[in-house]
């Protein structure tokens, strides 16, 4: 039981970290895209759900998290990654 709890905890933390890194990379890429294309505003979407908006303000590029979208994307992504790692564990341990 103790090993299972440790494994589930590690998988959960790894899932949260991986989805955080993926979202950070996508936001950084979007900043580069907005800067290169000289766009006034840009909203990052996944499956039509906006989670981050980048815009020009006073000559500078700024961004703001769309709280509802970001929390849903982050949670669904983390749970999906955790589920895949659990599925992988069960598949390998057969």
XYZ file of C-alpha atoms in Angstrom:
94
model
C 0.000 0.000 0.000
C 2.826 2.381 0.838
C 4.533 1.827 -2.523
C 1.255 2.420 -4.344
C 0.700 5.721 -2.515
C 4.230 6.845 -3.321
C 3.797 5.880 -6.998
C 0.465 7.715 -7.263
C 1.952 10.806 -5.605
C 4.947 10.853 -7.932
C 2.728 10.361 -10.989
C 0.433 13.166 -9.833
C 3.276 15.616 -9.208
C 4.934 14.713 -12.510
C 1.647 15.278 -14.351
C 1.208 18.714 -12.773
C 4.778 19.688 -13.613
C 4.585 18.428 -17.199
C 1.334 20.256 -17.984
C 2.740 23.417 -16.377
C 5.853 23.225 -18.552
C 3.790 22.568 -21.697
C 1.523 25.545 -21.008
C 4.558 27.757 -20.288
C 6.173 26.751 -23.562
C 2.976 27.435 -25.513
C 2.598 30.868 -23.891
C 6.246 31.735 -24.607
C 5.808 30.669 -28.216
C 2.689 32.798 -28.498
C 4.585 35.844 -27.212
C 7.236 35.282 -29.894
C 4.530 34.881 -32.545
C 2.709 38.067 -31.513
C 5.976 40.001 -31.464
C 7.092 38.703 -34.879
C 3.734 39.307 -36.567
C 3.121 42.709 -34.912
C -0.362 41.680 -33.799
C -2.472 43.854 -31.491
C -4.152 41.015 -29.629
C -3.985 37.226 -29.595
C -5.855 34.642 -27.534
C -4.465 31.151 -27.001
C -7.145 28.488 -27.408
C -7.319 24.741 -26.952
C -10.464 23.151 -28.387
C -12.061 26.596 -28.542
C -11.446 27.350 -24.862
C -9.351 30.490 -24.422
C -6.825 30.338 -21.608
C -4.396 33.224 -22.194
C -4.660 36.604 -23.935
C -1.694 38.607 -25.220
C -2.112 42.252 -26.160
C -0.209 45.480 -26.797
C -0.505 48.032 -24.021
C 1.392 51.340 -24.043
C 3.837 50.044 -26.647
C 4.639 46.890 -24.677
C 3.388 43.335 -25.062
C 1.425 42.184 -22.027
C -0.522 39.071 -21.196
C -3.308 38.003 -18.903
C -4.563 34.620 -17.824
C -8.182 33.854 -18.592
C -8.814 32.226 -15.232
C -11.690 29.914 -16.082
C -10.094 28.579 -19.254
C -6.641 28.194 -17.712
C -7.933 26.267 -14.711
C -9.966 23.904 -16.901
C -7.102 23.330 -19.363
C -4.581 22.795 -16.569
C -6.788 20.413 -14.605
C -7.920 18.364 -17.615
C -4.346 18.157 -18.894
C -2.948 17.060 -15.544
C -5.668 14.451 -15.006
C -5.196 13.152 -18.554
C -1.434 12.799 -18.095
C -1.936 11.133 -14.712
C -4.470 8.720 -16.217
C -2.094 7.853 -19.053
C 0.715 7.157 -16.607
C -1.609 4.932 -14.552
C -2.714 3.112 -17.680
C 0.933 2.635 -18.652
C 1.756 1.248 -15.200
C -1.106 -1.246 -15.308
C -0.226 -2.281 -18.873
C 3.428 -2.903 -17.976
C 2.698 -4.689 -14.682
C 0.462 -7.296 -16.331
